[in-house]
């Protein structure tokens, strides 16, 4: 079976840096940090991290009530990012609603804030009286995908993968496969999440959250650094419009990059602690699908979240495959870990890196850790012609994903 | 509570819940055509009114016959009076 080529024609982002893919990339180029002290977190008994990267100042009044009523913040972020991606790609109304466009968009869970609101009432007297009709639409696992599809009239398939921190990357992979197989001509793909203390607590409980930089928020997280102490949670949404090459050509669309490989593997050695071998295998599978060998990759965008164990395992896997010649960086030092959105936001940055020929270094990497020294870790922006990028994302639960991006050539 | 006060509080409660302009809340306004509300909104309207007036409406079949704002005013007035009696 002949697989179709898949290209990226639109990008959309809502990140802790603000709205827009351009704003995101400029903040990364400028080396900004989106991490702030959050006073509310300090009031939670036993919670170590008091920092996060939150989306600020979104004006959602422009979204009509009938659309907004079923949305928690993560769906709002996803809708704004989706509109940006479709507008950039000049996807007109007929194409949006005609069935050729589908959506693959996931989040880690439904809205925890809304669940909290429900149980706050429910547990008082175990009664559902007073529960409003919109509740379920905000807590269901496919809330973001369904809300965006409903609002934009997307009539193709609605997929809502959920794989925690690998969700965004996996959603792009699913969209890529749907187009390659000829099931859809276009797929809007990505991830979204909204911050809740439960997310930070989840990592804190398993001793994987950053807790030592509460008085210096912009110094954490510190991927690959000697003094890294864990994850910093953030929020947002990243959406990419994927399209068959034939469709993009027929529309005269501006092609930003090509996706030439995707792989996802399971690490069954542990539900929480990553092992280098399945990570390496995942990257090898993605490279094989792209028809590339490791030496042909110009840059590795790491998942690296700033945890002691995760960064070491990933750098060992990358080192095994790519040695010390290929630059490696993580973007979580700038924007924290946006959970389901992280893979998509980082992939957007990778597309921009391909386009501008810049490798963004890891923020807060002051003293590269000895155990991460198997890879090349740039400390400042490298200007170089980028033809190929591989991008990793991993998740609790043992889910690994890798995507290979290429500069587009006929 | 007078009937006028019930009408005023009903209007204020649904205006806030559904982000409606008070000027549009004339007695003859149809919930569907004029105010743009649907069946999901109707479910939430019941909850808003129960909380506003401390009454029990639940799945009262009479609610299904409400078409315009004046129908709702009459319903709430009856309900409130029944509750007081």
Tab-separated table of N, CA and C in Angstrom, chain A residues 162-295:
chain	number	residue	atom	x	y	z
A	162	UNK	N	-5.244	9.880	24.834
A	162	UNK	CA	-4.789	10.390	26.123
A	162	UNK	C	-3.631	9.533	26.597
A	163	UNK	N	-2.477	10.145	26.661
A	163	UNK	CA	-1.255	9.460	27.074
A	163	UNK	C	-0.416	10.435	27.881
A	164	UNK	N	-1.075	11.095	28.827
A	164	UNK	CA	-0.412	12.048	29.732
A	164	UNK	C	0.531	12.964	28.954
A	165	UNK	N	1.812	12.943	29.332
A	165	UNK	CA	2.758	13.916	28.785
A	165	UNK	C	3.109	13.645	27.323
A	166	UNK	N	2.742	12.490	26.807
A	166	UNK	CA	3.018	12.174	25.405
A	166	UNK	C	1.790	12.417	24.518
A	167	UNK	N	0.729	12.939	25.090
A	167	UNK	CA	-0.536	13.062	24.356
A	167	UNK	C	-0.403	13.885	23.074
A	168	UNK	N	0.194	15.056	23.188
A	168	UNK	CA	0.280	15.945	22.022
A	168	UNK	C	1.048	15.302	20.886
A	169	UNK	N	2.142	14.658	21.235
A	169	UNK	CA	2.981	14.002	20.232
A	169	UNK	C	2.225	12.821	19.611
A	170	UNK	N	1.526	12.078	20.457
A	170	UNK	CA	0.790	10.927	19.947
A	170	UNK	C	-0.367	11.363	19.043
A	171	UNK	N	-1.012	12.473	19.401
A	171	UNK	CA	-2.109	12.985	18.579
A	171	UNK	C	-1.604	13.366	17.189
A	172	UNK	N	-0.441	13.985	17.145
A	172	UNK	CA	0.143	14.330	15.841
A	172	UNK	C	0.457	13.047	15.066
A	173	UNK	N	0.967	12.051	15.772
A	173	UNK	CA	1.261	10.769	15.126
A	173	UNK	C	0.008	10.118	14.563
A	174	UNK	N	-1.070	10.143	15.319
A	174	UNK	CA	-2.327	9.552	14.840
A	174	UNK	C	-2.856	10.304	13.627
A	175	UNK	N	-2.735	11.616	13.671
A	175	UNK	CA	-3.192	12.426	12.536
A	175	UNK	C	-2.357	12.148	11.294
A	176	UNK	N	-1.071	12.043	11.513
A	176	UNK	CA	-0.134	11.726	10.419
A	176	UNK	C	-0.505	10.384	9.776
A	177	UNK	N	-0.781	9.382	10.611
A	177	UNK	CA	-1.131	8.059	10.074
A	177	UNK	C	-2.484	8.079	9.349
A	178	UNK	N	-3.431	8.836	9.889
A	178	UNK	CA	-4.752	8.911	9.235
A	178	UNK	C	-4.632	9.498	7.830
A	179	UNK	N	-3.753	10.485	7.693
A	179	UNK	CA	-3.566	11.105	6.368
A	179	UNK	C	-2.733	10.197	5.463
A	180	UNK	N	-1.657	9.637	6.024
A	180	UNK	CA	-0.800	8.757	5.213
A	180	UNK	C	-1.601	7.590	4.648
A	181	UNK	N	-2.552	7.083	5.444
A	181	UNK	CA	-3.373	5.949	5.002
A	181	UNK	C	-4.523	6.367	4.081
A	182	UNK	N	-4.693	7.644	3.896
A	182	UNK	CA	-5.753	8.119	3.005
A	182	UNK	C	-7.119	8.208	3.653
A	183	UNK	N	-7.163	8.154	4.992
A	183	UNK	CA	-8.456	8.211	5.693
A	183	UNK	C	-8.993	9.633	5.790
A	184	UNK	N	-8.093	10.593	5.907
A	184	UNK	CA	-8.465	12.016	5.935
A	184	UNK	C	-7.443	12.776	5.092
A	185	UNK	N	-7.867	13.898	4.537
A	185	UNK	CA	-6.918	14.745	3.794
A	185	UNK	C	-6.220	15.744	4.699
A	186	UNK	N	-6.934	16.154	5.750
A	186	UNK	CA	-6.368	17.115	6.692
A	186	UNK	C	-6.708	16.680	8.120
A	187	UNK	N	-5.778	16.913	9.034
A	187	UNK	CA	-6.028	16.620	10.457
A	187	UNK	C	-5.477	17.767	11.301
A	188	UNK	N	-6.323	18.258	12.172
A	188	UNK	CA	-5.897	19.245	13.156
A	188	UNK	C	-5.449	18.449	14.381
A	189	UNK	N	-4.186	18.597	14.776
A	189	UNK	CA	-3.630	17.666	15.771
A	189	UNK	C	-2.910	18.408	16.898
A	190	UNK	N	-3.042	17.869	18.101
A	190	UNK	CA	-2.265	18.444	19.188
A	190	UNK	C	-2.771	18.049	20.547
A	191	UNK	N	-2.431	18.877	21.528
A	191	UNK	CA	-2.821	18.589	22.907
A	191	UNK	C	-3.111	19.866	23.665
A	192	UNK	N	-3.849	19.721	24.758
A	192	UNK	CA	-4.189	20.878	25.592
A	192	UNK	C	-4.322	20.421	27.036
A	193	UNK	N	-4.004	21.294	27.944
A	193	UNK	CA	-4.215	21.013	29.365
A	193	UNK	C	-4.349	22.309	30.126
A	194	UNK	N	-5.074	22.243	31.242
A	194	UNK	CA	-5.174	23.378	32.151
A	194	UNK	C	-4.583	22.971	33.488
A	195	UNK	N	-3.977	23.916	34.148
A	195	UNK	CA	-3.287	23.611	35.407
A	195	UNK	C	-4.283	23.402	36.542
A	196	UNK	N	-4.015	22.406	37.360
A	196	UNK	CA	-4.723	22.208	38.628
A	196	UNK	C	-3.674	21.715	39.624
A	197	UNK	N	-3.797	22.080	40.890
A	197	UNK	CA	-2.799	21.610	41.872
A	197	UNK	C	-2.599	20.099	41.873
A	198	UNK	N	-3.628	19.350	41.443
A	198	UNK	CA	-3.494	17.888	41.397
A	198	UNK	C	-2.341	17.470	40.489
A	199	UNK	N	-2.150	18.207	39.393
A	199	UNK	CA	-1.074	17.856	38.461
A	199	UNK	C	0.283	18.004	39.147
A	200	UNK	N	0.479	19.153	39.798
A	200	UNK	CA	1.747	19.373	40.501
A	200	UNK	C	1.900	18.352	41.635
A	201	UNK	N	0.797	18.061	42.311
A	201	UNK	CA	0.840	17.115	43.426
A	201	UNK	C	1.218	15.717	42.949
A	202	UNK	N	0.716	15.338	41.775
A	202	UNK	CA	1.009	14.013	41.228
A	202	UNK	C	2.518	13.796	41.138
A	203	UNK	N	3.214	14.795	40.607
A	203	UNK	CA	4.665	14.671	40.462
A	203	UNK	C	5.372	14.846	41.802
A	204	UNK	N	4.794	15.683	42.660
A	204	UNK	CA	5.400	15.905	43.977
A	204	UNK	C	5.378	14.603	44.789
A	205	UNK	N	4.249	13.910	44.723
A	205	UNK	CA	4.084	12.681	45.511
A	205	UNK	C	5.112	11.622	45.105
A	206	UNK	N	5.415	11.562	43.812
A	206	UNK	CA	6.408	10.563	43.380
A	206	UNK	C	7.820	11.168	43.324
A	207	UNK	N	7.969	12.304	43.964
A	207	UNK	CA	9.272	12.979	44.094
A	207	UNK	C	9.890	13.305	42.733
A	208	UNK	N	9.038	13.776	41.831
A	208	UNK	CA	9.524	14.158	40.505
A	208	UNK	C	9.222	15.625	40.195
A	209	UNK	N	8.757	16.390	41.196
A	209	UNK	CA	8.455	17.811	40.982
A	209	UNK	C	9.571	18.685	41.546
A	210	UNK	N	9.811	19.804	40.904
A	210	UNK	CA	10.816	20.748	41.387
A	210	UNK	C	10.284	21.494	42.614
A	211	UNK	N	11.059	21.465	43.690
A	211	UNK	CA	10.598	22.095	44.944
A	211	UNK	C	11.647	23.044	45.546
A	212	UNK	N	12.832	23.061	44.965
A	212	UNK	CA	13.928	23.819	45.597
A	212	UNK	C	14.125	25.217	45.036
A	213	UNK	N	13.280	25.598	44.105
A	213	UNK	CA	13.473	26.905	43.467
A	213	UNK	C	12.232	27.791	43.606
A	214	UNK	N	11.439	27.542	44.659
A	214	UNK	CA	10.214	28.326	44.837
A	214	UNK	C	10.507	29.822	44.990
A	215	UNK	N	11.689	30.149	45.490
A	215	UNK	CA	12.051	31.565	45.652
A	215	UNK	C	12.784	32.107	44.423
A	216	UNK	N	13.055	31.222	43.447
A	216	UNK	CA	13.712	31.642	42.196
A	216	UNK	C	13.023	30.922	41.030
A	217	UNK	N	11.754	31.229	40.779
A	217	UNK	CA	10.961	30.431	39.840
A	217	UNK	C	11.596	30.300	38.446
A	218	UNK	N	12.287	31.364	38.033
A	218	UNK	CA	12.789	31.341	36.664
A	218	UNK	C	14.040	30.479	36.518
A	219	UNK	N	14.537	29.961	37.644
A	219	UNK	CA	15.706	29.069	37.598
A	219	UNK	C	15.303	27.598	37.482
A	220	UNK	N	14.026	27.308	37.338
A	220	UNK	CA	13.563	25.931	37.244
A	220	UNK	C	12.467	25.827	36.201
A	221	UNK	N	12.286	24.683	35.543
A	221	UNK	CA	13.064	23.453	35.641
A	221	UNK	C	14.424	23.594	34.958
A	222	UNK	N	15.286	22.602	35.189
A	222	UNK	CA	16.669	22.667	34.713
A	222	UNK	C	17.042	21.370	33.980
A	223	UNK	N	16.462	21.160	32.798
A	223	UNK	CA	16.757	19.917	32.076
A	223	UNK	C	18.265	19.725	31.856
A	224	UNK	N	18.730	18.531	32.084
A	224	UNK	CA	20.118	18.104	31.864
A	224	UNK	C	21.120	18.772	32.809
A	225	UNK	N	20.658	19.644	33.698
A	225	UNK	CA	21.590	20.373	34.561
A	225	UNK	C	21.930	19.558	35.811
A	226	UNK	N	23.101	19.798	36.307
A	226	UNK	CA	23.573	19.113	37.516
A	226	UNK	C	22.612	19.328	38.694
A	227	UNK	N	22.047	20.524	38.765
A	227	UNK	CA	21.207	20.881	39.917
A	227	UNK	C	19.713	20.794	39.615
A	228	UNK	N	19.354	19.984	38.659
A	228	UNK	CA	17.924	19.822	38.334
A	228	UNK	C	17.234	19.090	39.489
A	229	UNK	N	15.981	19.434	39.723
A	229	UNK	CA	15.293	18.759	40.832
A	229	UNK	C	13.860	18.392	40.497
A	230	UNK	N	13.503	18.429	39.207
A	230	UNK	CA	12.185	17.922	38.855
A	230	UNK	C	11.393	18.800	37.898
A	231	UNK	N	10.156	18.357	37.704
A	231	UNK	CA	9.239	18.961	36.735
A	231	UNK	C	8.592	20.218	37.305
A	232	UNK	N	8.344	21.199	36.416
A	232	UNK	CA	7.477	22.332	36.747
A	232	UNK	C	6.282	22.266	35.800
A	233	UNK	N	5.094	22.237	36.358
A	233	UNK	CA	3.899	22.089	35.519
A	233	UNK	C	3.483	23.426	34.912
A	234	UNK	N	2.989	23.346	33.685
A	234	UNK	CA	2.440	24.538	33.047
A	234	UNK	C	1.196	24.120	32.271
A	235	UNK	N	0.707	24.991	31.424
A	235	UNK	CA	-0.550	24.703	30.725
A	235	UNK	C	-0.561	25.390	29.373
A	236	UNK	N	-1.563	25.046	28.561
A	236	UNK	CA	-1.686	25.679	27.248
A	236	UNK	C	-2.265	24.707	26.231
A	237	UNK	N	-2.112	25.064	24.973
A	237	UNK	CA	-2.560	24.196	23.883
A	237	UNK	C	-1.682	24.434	22.663
A	238	UNK	N	-1.348	23.347	21.985
A	238	UNK	CA	-0.616	23.446	20.728
A	238	UNK	C	-1.358	22.654	19.672
A	239	UNK	N	-1.579	23.265	18.517
A	239	UNK	CA	-2.280	22.572	17.428
A	239	UNK	C	-1.508	22.755	16.129
A	240	UNK	N	-1.401	21.657	15.386
A	240	UNK	CA	-0.746	21.718	14.075
A	240	UNK	C	-1.727	21.206	13.041
A	241	UNK	N	-1.776	21.889	11.904
A	241	UNK	CA	-2.608	21.382	10.819
A	241	UNK	C	-1.748	20.514	9.916
A	242	UNK	N	-2.095	19.237	9.858
A	242	UNK	CA	-1.403	18.293	8.978
A	242	UNK	C	-2.256	18.099	7.734
A	243	UNK	N	-1.577	17.836	6.630
A	243	UNK	CA	-2.311	17.776	5.367
A	243	UNK	C	-1.567	16.858	4.406
A	244	UNK	N	-2.316	16.173	3.571
A	244	UNK	CA	-1.623	15.368	2.568
A	244	UNK	C	-0.915	16.312	1.601
A	245	UNK	N	0.216	15.873	1.098
A	245	UNK	CA	0.962	16.729	0.177
A	245	UNK	C	0.095	17.084	-1.038
A	246	UNK	N	-0.663	16.123	-1.505
A	246	UNK	CA	-1.537	16.381	-2.664
A	246	UNK	C	-2.535	17.493	-2.365
A	247	UNK	N	-3.132	17.431	-1.192
A	247	UNK	CA	-4.111	18.452	-0.809
A	247	UNK	C	-3.451	19.823	-0.713
A	248	UNK	N	-2.276	19.851	-0.084
A	248	UNK	CA	-1.570	21.132	0.074
A	248	UNK	C	-1.219	21.722	-1.287
A	249	UNK	N	-0.761	20.864	-2.188
A	249	UNK	CA	-0.432	21.343	-3.540
A	249	UNK	C	-1.678	21.842	-4.259
A	250	UNK	N	-2.754	21.072	-4.151
A	250	UNK	CA	-3.978	21.436	-4.874
A	250	UNK	C	-4.519	22.784	-4.401
A	251	UNK	N	-4.298	23.094	-3.115
A	251	UNK	CA	-4.791	24.366	-2.569
A	251	UNK	C	-3.776	25.490	-2.707
A	252	UNK	N	-2.561	25.133	-3.093
A	252	UNK	CA	-1.504	26.137	-3.128
A	252	UNK	C	-1.089	26.572	-1.736
A	253	UNK	N	-1.192	25.646	-0.776
A	253	UNK	CA	-0.885	25.991	0.625
A	253	UNK	C	0.616	26.143	0.830
A	254	UNK	N	0.976	27.002	1.773
A	254	UNK	CA	2.373	27.187	2.135
A	254	UNK	C	2.796	26.028	3.050
A	255	UNK	N	3.785	25.265	2.606
A	255	UNK	CA	4.205	24.085	3.371
A	255	UNK	C	5.339	24.464	4.325
A	256	UNK	N	5.130	24.182	5.617
A	256	UNK	CA	6.086	24.596	6.643
A	256	UNK	C	7.124	23.514	6.937
A	257	UNK	N	6.716	22.253	6.812
A	257	UNK	CA	7.622	21.130	7.072
A	257	UNK	C	6.907	19.847	6.667
A	258	UNK	N	7.665	18.764	6.620
A	258	UNK	CA	7.066	17.460	6.331
A	258	UNK	C	7.270	16.543	7.542
A	259	UNK	N	6.260	15.764	7.850
A	259	UNK	CA	6.436	14.716	8.867
A	259	UNK	C	6.774	13.435	8.122
A	260	UNK	N	7.929	12.876	8.426
A	260	UNK	CA	8.329	11.707	7.644
A	260	UNK	C	8.442	10.445	8.483
A	261	UNK	N	8.225	10.543	9.776
A	261	UNK	CA	8.264	9.333	10.593
A	261	UNK	C	7.616	9.552	11.942
A	262	UNK	N	6.967	8.498	12.423
A	262	UNK	CA	6.374	8.540	13.766
A	262	UNK	C	6.455	7.142	14.349
A	263	UNK	N	6.773	7.069	15.620
A	263	UNK	CA	6.747	5.766	16.307
A	263	UNK	C	6.306	5.960	17.739
A	264	UNK	N	5.680	4.939	18.283
A	264	UNK	CA	5.299	4.952	19.691
A	264	UNK	C	5.553	3.562	20.248
A	265	UNK	N	6.240	3.519	21.377
A	265	UNK	CA	6.557	2.226	21.987
A	265	UNK	C	6.178	2.249	23.457
A	266	UNK	N	6.084	1.059	24.026
A	266	UNK	CA	5.781	0.958	25.450
A	266	UNK	C	7.018	0.516	26.217
A	267	UNK	N	7.223	1.178	27.337
A	267	UNK	CA	8.285	0.782	28.258
A	267	UNK	C	7.609	0.000	29.383
A	268	UNK	N	7.708	-1.312	29.303
A	268	UNK	CA	7.003	-2.134	30.290
A	268	UNK	C	7.879	-2.478	31.501
A	269	UNK	N	9.048	-1.865	31.558
A	269	UNK	CA	9.925	-2.142	32.705
A	269	UNK	C	9.419	-1.447	33.965
A	270	UNK	N	8.689	-0.364	33.775
A	270	UNK	CA	8.167	0.377	34.926
A	270	UNK	C	7.078	1.318	34.451
A	271	UNK	N	6.070	1.550	35.318
A	271	UNK	CA	5.008	2.485	34.943
A	271	UNK	C	5.456	3.928	35.173
A	272	UNK	N	6.554	4.109	35.878
A	272	UNK	CA	6.967	5.476	36.215
A	272	UNK	C	8.406	5.814	35.843
A	273	UNK	N	9.307	4.851	35.898
A	273	UNK	CA	10.723	5.161	35.673
A	273	UNK	C	11.164	4.776	34.272
A	274	UNK	N	11.621	5.742	33.483
A	274	UNK	CA	11.975	5.441	32.089
A	274	UNK	C	13.269	4.637	31.974
A	275	UNK	N	13.278	3.780	30.972
A	275	UNK	CA	14.451	2.955	30.677
A	275	UNK	C	14.994	3.407	29.311
A	276	UNK	N	16.307	3.549	29.176
A	276	UNK	CA	16.851	4.054	27.903
A	276	UNK	C	16.545	3.162	26.693
A	277	UNK	N	16.460	1.858	26.901
A	277	UNK	CA	16.353	0.960	25.740
A	277	UNK	C	15.061	1.171	24.942
A	278	UNK	N	13.878	1.189	25.584
A	278	UNK	CA	12.663	1.445	24.794
A	278	UNK	C	12.636	2.842	24.166
A	279	UNK	N	13.300	3.797	24.811
A	279	UNK	CA	13.382	5.150	24.234
A	279	UNK	C	14.190	5.106	22.938
A	280	UNK	N	15.322	4.412	23.011
A	280	UNK	CA	16.164	4.300	21.815
A	280	UNK	C	15.421	3.567	20.699
A	281	UNK	N	14.717	2.492	21.093
A	281	UNK	CA	13.973	1.703	20.098
A	281	UNK	C	12.906	2.574	19.423
A	282	UNK	N	12.269	3.436	20.196
A	282	UNK	CA	11.237	4.302	19.643
A	282	UNK	C	11.847	5.244	18.604
A	283	UNK	N	12.971	5.857	18.945
A	283	UNK	CA	13.627	6.766	17.988
A	283	UNK	C	14.085	5.995	16.743
A	284	UNK	N	14.587	4.774	16.944
A	284	UNK	CA	15.030	3.966	15.793
A	284	UNK	C	13.873	3.660	14.844
A	285	UNK	N	12.717	3.346	15.419
A	285	UNK	CA	11.546	3.049	14.577
A	285	UNK	C	11.103	4.269	13.783
A	286	UNK	N	11.121	5.430	14.443
A	286	UNK	CA	10.727	6.662	13.743
A	286	UNK	C	11.709	6.988	12.626
A	287	UNK	N	12.998	6.799	12.911
A	287	UNK	CA	14.029	7.046	11.882
A	287	UNK	C	13.852	6.091	10.707
A	288	UNK	N	13.582	4.817	11.024
A	288	UNK	CA	13.417	3.814	9.962
A	288	UNK	C	12.235	4.179	9.072
A	289	UNK	N	11.152	4.626	9.689
A	289	UNK	CA	9.988	5.010	8.882
A	289	UNK	C	10.322	6.197	7.979
A	290	UNK	N	11.169	7.098	8.496
A	290	UNK	CA	11.552	8.277	7.710
A	290	UNK	C	12.616	7.933	6.666
A	291	UNK	N	13.166	6.717	6.735
A	291	UNK	CA	14.225	6.331	5.789
A	291	UNK	C	15.523	7.066	6.051
A	292	UNK	N	15.767	7.398	7.317
A	292	UNK	CA	16.977	8.144	7.672
A	292	UNK	C	17.800	7.336	8.666
A	293	UNK	N	19.108	7.554	8.641
A	293	UNK	CA	19.902	7.005	9.730
A	293	UNK	C	20.245	8.127	10.698
A	294	UNK	N	20.729	7.758	11.858
A	294	UNK	CA	20.918	8.746	12.931
A	294	UNK	C	21.836	9.886	12.502
A	295	UNK	N	22.834	9.562	11.695
A	295	UNK	CA	23.809	10.583	11.302
A	295	UNK	C	23.177	11.670	10.435
